Coordinates of C-alpha atoms in Angstrom, one line a residue:
M139 CA 24.9 50.3 3.7
P140 CA 21.6 51.4 1.3
V141 CA 21.6 55.2 1.0
L142 CA 18.2 57.0 1.6
L143 CA 17.1 59.8 -1.4
L144 CA 14.8 62.4 -0.1
I145 CA 13.7 65.2 -2.8
W146 CA 11.6 67.8 -1.6
T147 CA 9.7 71.0 -2.3
G148 CA 6.8 72.9 -0.8
R149 CA 5.0 76.7 -0.1
L150 CA 3.7 77.7 3.1
I151 CA 1.1 80.7 3.3
T152 CA 0.4 82.2 6.5
K153 CA -1.9 84.8 6.6
N154 CA -2.1 88.1 8.7
C155 CA 1.2 89.2 8.5
L156 CA 2.2 92.0 6.0
P157 CA 0.0 94.5 4.5
R158 CA -1.6 94.1 0.8
S159 CA -3.9 96.5 -0.2
N160 CA -6.7 95.2 2.0
K161 CA -5.5 92.1 2.7
W162 CA -2.4 90.5 5.4
Y163 CA -0.2 88.0 4.5
L164 CA 3.3 86.4 4.5
R165 CA 3.9 84.2 1.5
V166 CA 7.0 82.0 1.7
D167 CA 7.9 80.4 -1.6
F168 CA 10.2 77.2 -1.2
G169 CA 8.7 76.2 -5.2
L170 CA 12.5 77.0 -6.8
Y171 CA 14.1 75.1 -4.1
R172 CA 14.8 71.6 -4.0
M173 CA 16.7 69.6 -0.8
I174 CA 18.6 66.7 -1.1
L175 CA 19.1 64.6 2.3
L176 CA 21.3 61.9 2.1
A177 CA 21.5 59.2 4.8
I178 CA 23.1 56.5 6.0
M179 CA 20.8 53.3 7.0
S180 CA 21.9 50.6 8.8
K181 CA 20.2 47.7 10.3
Q182 CA 20.0 49.0 13.9
T183 CA 19.6 52.8 13.3
L184 CA 18.7 56.2 11.0
T185 CA 19.7 59.1 12.5
F186 CA 19.9 62.6 11.0
T187 CA 18.7 66.0 12.7
F188 CA 15.6 67.3 9.9
T189 CA 15.5 70.6 11.3
T190 CA 18.7 71.7 10.7
M191 CA 19.3 70.7 7.5
L192 CA 16.2 72.3 6.6
A193 CA 17.2 75.7 8.2
G194 CA 20.4 75.7 6.0
A195 CA 19.2 74.5 3.0
L196 CA 16.1 76.7 2.2
T197 CA 16.4 80.7 1.8
C198 CA 13.0 82.5 2.7
S199 CA 11.7 84.8 0.4
V200 CA 9.0 87.0 1.8
G201 CA 6.4 88.9 -0.3
A202 CA 8.3 87.6 -3.6
E203 CA 6.8 85.9 -5.6
D204 CA 6.0 84.8 -9.7
W205 CA 4.2 87.3 -11.3
S206 CA 2.3 83.9 -13.3
Q207 CA -1.0 85.3 -14.9
F208 CA -2.0 88.8 -17.3
R209 CA -2.6 91.5 -13.8
G210 CA -0.2 89.2 -11.2
P211 CA -1.2 85.8 -9.8
D212 CA -4.1 87.3 -7.9
H213 CA -6.2 89.0 -10.7
D214 CA -5.8 92.4 -9.9
G215 CA -2.9 94.3 -10.6
S216 CA -1.4 94.1 -7.6
S217 CA 1.9 93.0 -6.4
P218 CA 3.4 91.8 -2.0
E219 CA 6.6 93.3 -3.3
K220 CA 8.8 95.5 -1.7
I221 CA 10.6 97.6 -4.0
L222 CA 13.2 100.3 -4.3
T223 CA 11.2 104.2 -4.2
T224 CA 14.2 106.3 -4.2
W225 CA 15.8 105.8 -8.2
P226 CA 19.1 106.5 -9.0
A227 CA 19.2 110.1 -11.8
T228 CA 21.1 107.8 -13.7
G229 CA 18.6 105.3 -14.5
L230 CA 17.1 102.2 -12.9
K231 CA 19.9 99.0 -12.9
E232 CA 18.9 96.9 -15.9
V233 CA 19.5 93.0 -15.3
W234 CA 18.8 92.9 -18.8
K235 CA 17.4 94.6 -22.1
E236 CA 16.7 92.1 -25.5
P237 CA 15.2 93.1 -28.8
M238 CA 11.6 92.2 -29.1
T239 CA 8.9 92.1 -32.0
D240 CA 5.9 93.9 -32.3
G241 CA 3.3 93.1 -29.6
F242 CA 0.9 94.8 -26.7
S243 CA 1.6 91.4 -24.6
A244 CA 2.8 91.9 -21.1
I245 CA 5.9 89.4 -19.4
T246 CA 4.4 86.9 -16.9
L247 CA 7.0 84.9 -15.0
G248 CA 7.6 81.4 -13.5
G249 CA 9.5 78.5 -13.1
G250 CA 12.6 81.0 -14.0
R251 CA 11.0 82.1 -17.0
A252 CA 9.8 85.3 -18.8
Y253 CA 7.2 84.3 -21.2
T254 CA 5.3 86.8 -23.9
L255 CA 3.8 87.2 -26.8
E256 CA 5.2 88.8 -30.7
T257 CA 5.1 89.0 -33.8
R258 CA 7.1 86.8 -36.1
E259 CA 7.7 85.5 -39.4
V260 CA 7.6 82.4 -39.6
D261 CA 6.8 80.1 -42.5
S262 CA 6.7 83.1 -44.5
A263 CA 4.0 84.6 -42.9
Q264 CA 3.2 86.7 -40.2
Q265 CA 2.6 84.8 -37.0
E266 CA 1.7 84.8 -33.0
V267 CA 4.7 83.6 -31.2
C268 CA 4.8 82.5 -28.0
V269 CA 8.6 83.2 -26.4
A270 CA 10.3 82.3 -23.5
L271 CA 13.3 84.1 -21.8
D272 CA 15.9 83.5 -19.3
A273 CA 14.2 85.6 -16.7
N274 CA 17.7 86.2 -15.0
T275 CA 19.8 87.4 -18.6
G276 CA 16.9 87.8 -20.9
K277 CA 18.8 84.6 -23.4
E278 CA 15.9 83.2 -25.5
L279 CA 14.8 79.5 -24.5
W280 CA 12.2 78.7 -27.1
A281 CA 9.9 80.2 -29.8
M282 CA 6.3 78.5 -30.4
P283 CA 4.4 79.8 -33.6
L284 CA 0.3 80.1 -32.4
G285 CA -1.1 81.2 -35.6
I286 CA -1.5 83.6 -38.3
A287 CA -1.2 86.9 -36.7
K288 CA -3.8 89.1 -38.9
F289 CA -4.4 93.0 -37.4
D290 CA -6.3 95.3 -39.1
G291 CA -4.2 98.1 -38.2
G292 CA -5.6 99.6 -35.2
G293 CA -2.4 99.5 -33.2
D294 CA -0.6 100.8 -35.4
S295 CA -2.1 104.2 -33.9
G296 CA 0.0 106.5 -31.6
T297 CA 2.1 109.4 -30.8
P298 CA 3.3 111.1 -34.4
D299 CA 6.9 110.2 -33.2
N300 CA 5.9 106.7 -31.8
K301 CA 3.3 105.2 -34.8
G302 CA 3.8 101.4 -35.8
G303 CA 4.0 98.4 -34.1
D304 CA 0.8 95.7 -34.1
G305 CA 0.3 92.8 -32.5
P306 CA -0.5 90.0 -29.8
R307 CA -2.8 92.0 -27.1
S308 CA -2.8 88.5 -24.8
T309 CA -0.3 87.7 -22.4
P310 CA 0.7 84.2 -21.7
T311 CA 0.2 82.7 -18.1
F312 CA 2.4 80.5 -16.4
D313 CA 0.6 77.2 -13.4
S314 CA 2.5 74.3 -12.6
G315 CA 5.1 74.2 -15.0
K316 CA 2.8 74.6 -17.9
V317 CA 2.5 78.0 -20.4
Y318 CA -0.9 78.5 -21.5
T319 CA -2.0 80.8 -24.3
Y320 CA -5.2 82.6 -25.9
S321 CA -4.6 83.5 -29.9
S322 CA -6.1 86.5 -31.9
R323 CA -7.6 83.6 -33.8
M324 CA -9.1 81.7 -30.1
V325 CA -7.1 79.2 -29.9
L326 CA -6.7 77.7 -26.6
K327 CA -2.9 76.4 -26.3
C328 CA -1.0 74.4 -23.4
M329 CA 2.4 74.1 -23.6
D330 CA 5.4 72.5 -21.5
A331 CA 7.0 75.9 -19.7
A332 CA 10.5 74.0 -20.4
S333 CA 10.8 73.1 -23.7
G334 CA 7.6 75.3 -25.3
K335 CA 6.1 71.8 -26.3
E336 CA 2.4 71.5 -26.8
I337 CA 0.9 69.3 -24.1
W338 CA -2.9 70.1 -25.7
S339 CA -4.9 72.3 -28.1
C340 CA -8.5 73.8 -28.6
D341 CA -9.8 75.5 -31.0
L342 CA -12.9 77.2 -30.1
M343 CA -13.7 78.5 -33.5
Q344 CA -14.0 75.0 -35.1
K345 CA -15.0 73.0 -32.1
H346 CA -17.2 75.5 -30.1
A347 CA -18.9 78.0 -33.0
G348 CA -16.8 80.6 -31.5
R349 CA -17.6 84.0 -32.9
N350 CA -14.6 86.3 -33.0
I351 CA -14.7 90.1 -32.7
H352 CA -13.4 93.0 -34.2
W353 CA -9.8 93.4 -33.8
E354 CA -10.0 89.9 -32.8
S355 CA -9.3 88.3 -29.1
A356 CA -7.2 90.0 -26.8
A357 CA -7.8 88.4 -24.0
S358 CA -5.9 86.0 -21.8
P359 CA -6.6 82.9 -20.5
L360 CA -7.4 82.8 -16.6
V361 CA -5.9 79.8 -14.3
D362 CA -7.5 79.1 -11.4
G363 CA -7.0 75.7 -9.1
D364 CA -7.7 73.4 -12.3
L365 CA -9.3 74.9 -14.8
V366 CA -8.5 77.4 -17.2
F367 CA -11.3 80.7 -18.4
V368 CA -12.0 81.8 -21.7
A369 CA -15.1 83.2 -23.5
G370 CA -15.3 83.4 -26.8
G371 CA -18.3 80.2 -27.6
G372 CA -21.0 79.8 -29.8
P373 CA -25.0 79.8 -27.7
G374 CA -25.0 77.2 -24.9
E375 CA -20.9 77.2 -24.9
A376 CA -20.0 81.1 -24.8
L377 CA -18.2 80.5 -21.5
L378 CA -16.0 77.6 -21.1
A379 CA -13.6 76.0 -18.3
F380 CA -11.4 73.8 -19.3
D381 CA -9.5 71.3 -17.4
K382 CA -6.0 72.3 -17.2
N383 CA -3.9 69.1 -17.9
D384 CA -5.8 67.6 -20.7
G385 CA -7.9 70.2 -21.9
H386 CA -11.2 68.7 -22.0
V387 CA -14.1 70.5 -21.4
V388 CA -15.5 70.9 -17.4
W389 CA -18.6 73.1 -18.2
K390 CA -19.9 75.5 -20.7
G391 CA -22.7 77.7 -20.8
Q392 CA -24.6 80.8 -22.0
D393 CA -25.1 82.7 -25.2
D394 CA -23.3 86.0 -24.7
M395 CA -20.7 87.8 -27.1
M396 CA -17.3 88.0 -25.8
T397 CA -15.2 91.3 -25.7
Q398 CA -11.3 91.7 -25.4
S399 CA -11.8 91.5 -21.8
T400 CA -9.8 88.7 -19.5
P401 CA -12.2 87.3 -17.0
V402 CA -11.0 87.2 -13.1
V403 CA -11.6 85.0 -10.5
T404 CA -12.3 87.0 -6.9
T405 CA -14.3 86.4 -3.5
I406 CA -17.4 88.5 -2.7
L407 CA -19.0 88.6 0.1
G408 CA -17.7 85.0 1.3
T409 CA -18.5 83.4 -2.1
K410 CA -15.9 82.6 -5.0
Q411 CA -16.6 83.7 -8.0
V412 CA -15.1 83.9 -11.7
I413 CA -16.5 87.5 -13.3
F414 CA -16.6 87.8 -17.0
F415 CA -17.3 91.4 -18.6
T416 CA -19.4 90.0 -22.0
Q417 CA -21.1 92.7 -24.6
S418 CA -24.1 91.8 -22.1
G419 CA -22.7 93.2 -19.1
L420 CA -20.9 91.7 -16.2
V421 CA -21.3 88.0 -15.3
S422 CA -21.0 86.1 -12.3
V423 CA -20.6 82.7 -12.4
V424 CA -19.4 79.4 -10.1
P425 CA -16.2 78.5 -11.1
A426 CA -16.5 75.0 -11.1
K427 CA -19.7 74.8 -12.6
G428 CA -20.4 77.7 -14.5
D429 CA -23.8 78.8 -12.7
V430 CA -24.7 82.2 -12.9
L431 CA -24.9 84.1 -9.9
W432 CA -25.3 87.5 -10.6
R433 CA -25.5 90.2 -13.8
F434 CA -25.1 93.3 -14.5
P435 CA -26.5 95.0 -18.0
F436 CA -23.6 96.8 -19.5
K437 CA -23.6 99.0 -22.8
Y438 CA -21.7 97.6 -25.6
K439 CA -20.3 99.5 -28.5
T440 CA -17.3 98.8 -30.6
S441 CA -14.9 97.4 -28.4
T442 CA -14.7 96.4 -24.3
A443 CA -11.0 95.6 -23.3
I444 CA -10.4 96.0 -19.7
S445 CA -11.1 93.4 -16.8
P446 CA -13.9 94.0 -13.7
V447 CA -12.6 95.7 -10.8
V448 CA -13.0 94.1 -7.5
C449 CA -13.7 96.8 -4.8
G450 CA -15.0 94.6 -1.6
D451 CA -18.8 94.5 -2.8
L452 CA -18.4 96.9 -5.6
V453 CA -17.5 95.9 -9.0
Y454 CA -16.3 98.8 -11.3
C455 CA -16.5 98.6 -15.3
S456 CA -15.9 100.8 -18.0
A457 CA -15.5 101.1 -21.9
A458 CA -14.6 103.6 -24.2
Y459 CA -16.5 104.8 -27.5
G460 CA -19.3 106.7 -25.7
V461 CA -19.8 104.3 -23.1
G462 CA -18.5 105.4 -19.7
T463 CA -18.1 104.2 -16.3
S464 CA -20.5 102.4 -14.1
A465 CA -20.3 100.6 -10.9
C466 CA -22.3 98.0 -8.8
K467 CA -23.1 96.7 -5.7
I468 CA -23.3 93.3 -5.1
T469 CA -25.5 92.3 -2.6
K470 CA -26.8 88.4 -1.5
T471 CA -29.8 87.3 0.2
A472 CA -31.8 84.0 0.8
D473 CA -32.7 83.8 -2.7
G474 CA -29.3 84.6 -4.4
F475 CA -27.2 87.4 -5.0
A476 CA -28.0 90.3 -6.9
A477 CA -26.4 93.0 -8.9
T478 CA -28.1 96.6 -8.1
E479 CA -25.9 100.2 -10.2
V480 CA -24.4 102.6 -7.4
W481 CA -23.3 105.3 -9.6
T482 CA -22.4 105.7 -13.1
Q483 CA -19.6 108.9 -15.3
P484 CA -20.6 109.6 -19.0
F485 CA -17.9 108.9 -21.2
S486 CA -16.7 112.6 -21.1
V487 CA -15.9 112.1 -17.8
L488 CA -14.4 109.0 -17.1
A489 CA -13.4 105.5 -19.1
N490 CA -11.5 103.1 -19.5
H491 CA -10.1 102.2 -22.9
W492 CA -8.0 99.2 -22.8
S493 CA -6.0 99.6 -19.2
T494 CA -7.2 98.5 -16.2
P495 CA -7.0 100.5 -13.0
V496 CA -6.1 99.3 -9.4
F497 CA -8.2 99.7 -6.3
S498 CA -6.5 100.3 -3.4
Q499 CA -7.8 101.8 0.4
G500 CA -11.7 102.7 -1.0
Y501 CA -10.2 104.2 -4.1
L502 CA -9.7 103.3 -8.2
Y503 CA -6.3 104.4 -10.1
G504 CA -6.3 104.2 -13.8
I505 CA -5.8 105.6 -17.3
S506 CA -8.9 107.4 -18.3
F507 CA -10.4 108.7 -21.7
Q508 CA -9.8 107.2 -25.3
A509 CA -6.8 107.3 -27.6
K510 CA -5.5 109.8 -25.9
F511 CA -1.8 108.8 -27.0
G512 CA 0.8 110.4 -25.3
K513 CA -1.5 112.7 -23.6
A514 CA -4.2 110.6 -21.5
P515 CA -4.8 111.8 -17.6
L516 CA -3.8 109.2 -14.8
V517 CA -7.2 109.9 -12.4
C518 CA -7.6 108.5 -8.9
V519 CA -11.6 108.0 -8.5
N520 CA -13.7 107.6 -5.5
A521 CA -14.8 103.9 -5.9
A522 CA -17.8 104.1 -3.6
T523 CA -19.0 107.5 -5.5
G524 CA -17.2 107.9 -8.8
Q525 CA -15.8 111.0 -8.0
V526 CA -12.8 112.1 -9.6
M527 CA -10.5 113.0 -7.0
W528 CA -7.6 114.4 -9.3
S529 CA -6.2 114.1 -12.8
Q530 CA -2.6 114.4 -14.1
P531 CA -2.3 114.5 -18.0
G532 CA 0.6 112.9 -19.8
F533 CA 0.8 109.3 -19.7
G534 CA -1.2 108.5 -22.8
M535 CA -2.2 104.5 -23.3
G536 CA 0.0 102.7 -20.9
G537 CA -0.8 100.1 -18.2
I538 CA -1.1 100.8 -13.7
T539 CA 0.3 98.4 -11.5
L540 CA 0.0 98.3 -7.9
V541 CA 3.0 98.0 -5.3
N542 CA 4.3 99.1 -2.5
G543 CA 1.6 101.8 -1.4
C544 CA 2.7 103.0 -4.7
V545 CA 1.2 103.1 -8.4
L546 CA 3.8 102.1 -10.8
V547 CA 2.8 103.6 -14.0
L548 CA 4.2 102.5 -17.4
S549 CA 3.7 105.5 -20.1
D550 CA 2.9 104.6 -23.3
A551 CA 6.0 106.5 -24.3
G552 CA 8.2 104.0 -22.2
D553 CA 8.3 105.9 -19.3
L554 CA 8.0 104.1 -15.6
V555 CA 6.6 106.3 -13.2
L556 CA 5.5 105.5 -9.9
V557 CA 3.1 107.7 -7.9
K558 CA 1.8 107.5 -4.2
T559 CA -1.7 106.3 -3.7
S560 CA -2.9 108.7 -2.0
S561 CA -6.2 110.7 -2.8
E562 CA -5.9 114.0 -2.2
S563 CA -3.4 115.3 -4.8
Y564 CA -1.0 113.8 -7.6
Q565 CA 2.2 113.1 -6.2
E566 CA 5.1 111.6 -7.6
V567 CA 7.7 109.6 -6.1
A568 CA 10.2 108.5 -9.1
R569 CA 10.5 108.3 -13.0
S570 CA 12.8 106.8 -15.1
H571 CA 13.1 106.4 -19.2
V572 CA 13.1 102.5 -19.6
L573 CA 12.0 101.5 -23.8
A574 CA 11.8 103.3 -26.4
G575 CA 9.0 101.8 -28.8
K576 CA 5.2 101.9 -27.9
C577 CA 4.1 100.3 -25.0
W578 CA 0.3 99.2 -24.5
N579 CA 0.0 97.0 -21.7
A580 CA 1.3 97.5 -18.0
A581 CA 4.6 96.2 -15.8
S582 CA 5.4 93.0 -14.1
V583 CA 6.6 93.2 -10.4
S584 CA 8.7 89.9 -9.5
N585 CA 11.0 88.6 -7.5
G586 CA 12.1 92.2 -6.6
R587 CA 12.7 92.9 -10.0
I588 CA 10.4 95.0 -12.6
Y589 CA 9.8 93.0 -16.1
A590 CA 8.2 96.0 -19.2
R591 CA 8.5 95.4 -23.2
S592 CA 6.9 97.1 -26.0
T593 CA 7.0 97.2 -29.7
K594 CA 10.7 96.5 -29.5
E595 CA 12.3 95.9 -26.3
G596 CA 12.2 94.1 -23.4
V597 CA 13.4 94.8 -20.1
S598 CA 14.4 93.6 -16.9
L599 CA 15.1 96.1 -14.2
D600 CA 16.7 95.5 -10.5
V601 CA 14.1 97.3 -8.0
S602 CA 15.1 95.4 -5.0
A603 CA 15.1 96.9 -1.6
H604 CA 18.1 96.1 -0.2

């Protein structure tokens, strides 16, 4: 009698269930599971109970998902997960800790693997290398060179006892069994996530008149739907969207000079859009075609590095080097969209160097000021007015993640600090020293674990709420 073999995978997403910032949703991810149903078929009948077998074969994980891109799957630095908020005095439980070489790349997760960029010697030269690790053990699975890593030493700054360690600033993106990287020399590459084998690549400097900048490209590739978005091309092709499967250019346009900022995809006033932060300021475009929806001019000097932060119909932007901070309000009329400044703060009051703030319930939480290694404060800012509600020094140039009603701060010295999202005062919930070396990036939260790295090592920590 013939045998029927059915392999099933899927994802169910239902909104209006669990709180997540200003969103409500329930995500049940079956992507990592496969169900094999075997049934014996006779000429007369085929009988099996699908529902019963489905319920027994699958495990549901509510609120858990892969941290697949720079600043998470929703591009806003937030995680839907419930994590442990009472941390042991002896420190968080390590799942693994492994040596890593220089780099400021964060860690992304997908397909049971963790991905990051490091600097390694390959063929007698210092190169950027994309590294894939087993997410459960930290074991290296593959490493793919991306090209010569040449930095001017700016990354070697730090506190007197924590200097040294330059390296790649970009973070890999995982999507549908593939990994995407954008090197400091502006080579966009797509690799097979299981093997690291190249699927396609595009050198923007050679093929699109790319114009690199001081400290070179630090932006990460943004994947949404079937498209990969990057900036860096020449006149008439400064902003680009590539087909994520074969690498052909879907659209290109504009003349804006690039920055180190990674673009974001968002929905404002019911319209989906991609927002780039260029040397001209904010540029919002239609994802499918690249048509400009609105622009907001913003001063550029030396370097702009944070991503735009969307706060409802407000968009926040900031830069160091004497520039400061502004927020614009997006409005929509019969003639299209407009962006109007609602507030601005001078550099002396508020500025983000490369650490992008997070937004929660009307307030922004981020690390302010420039190059205050070991000292830079965590600040809370009213998104509607720009008023600084409180400021707590001592974090340095680290990174911010929003999770479980708290701000998870990775200090530049390797401390993880959990802070309540409150505009009233600084309220520390938990703290643990987790890494040696220098951390100029943000932690990732995925499937009950925190993943973080420095210029010397990477770590996975169990913070699942039991």
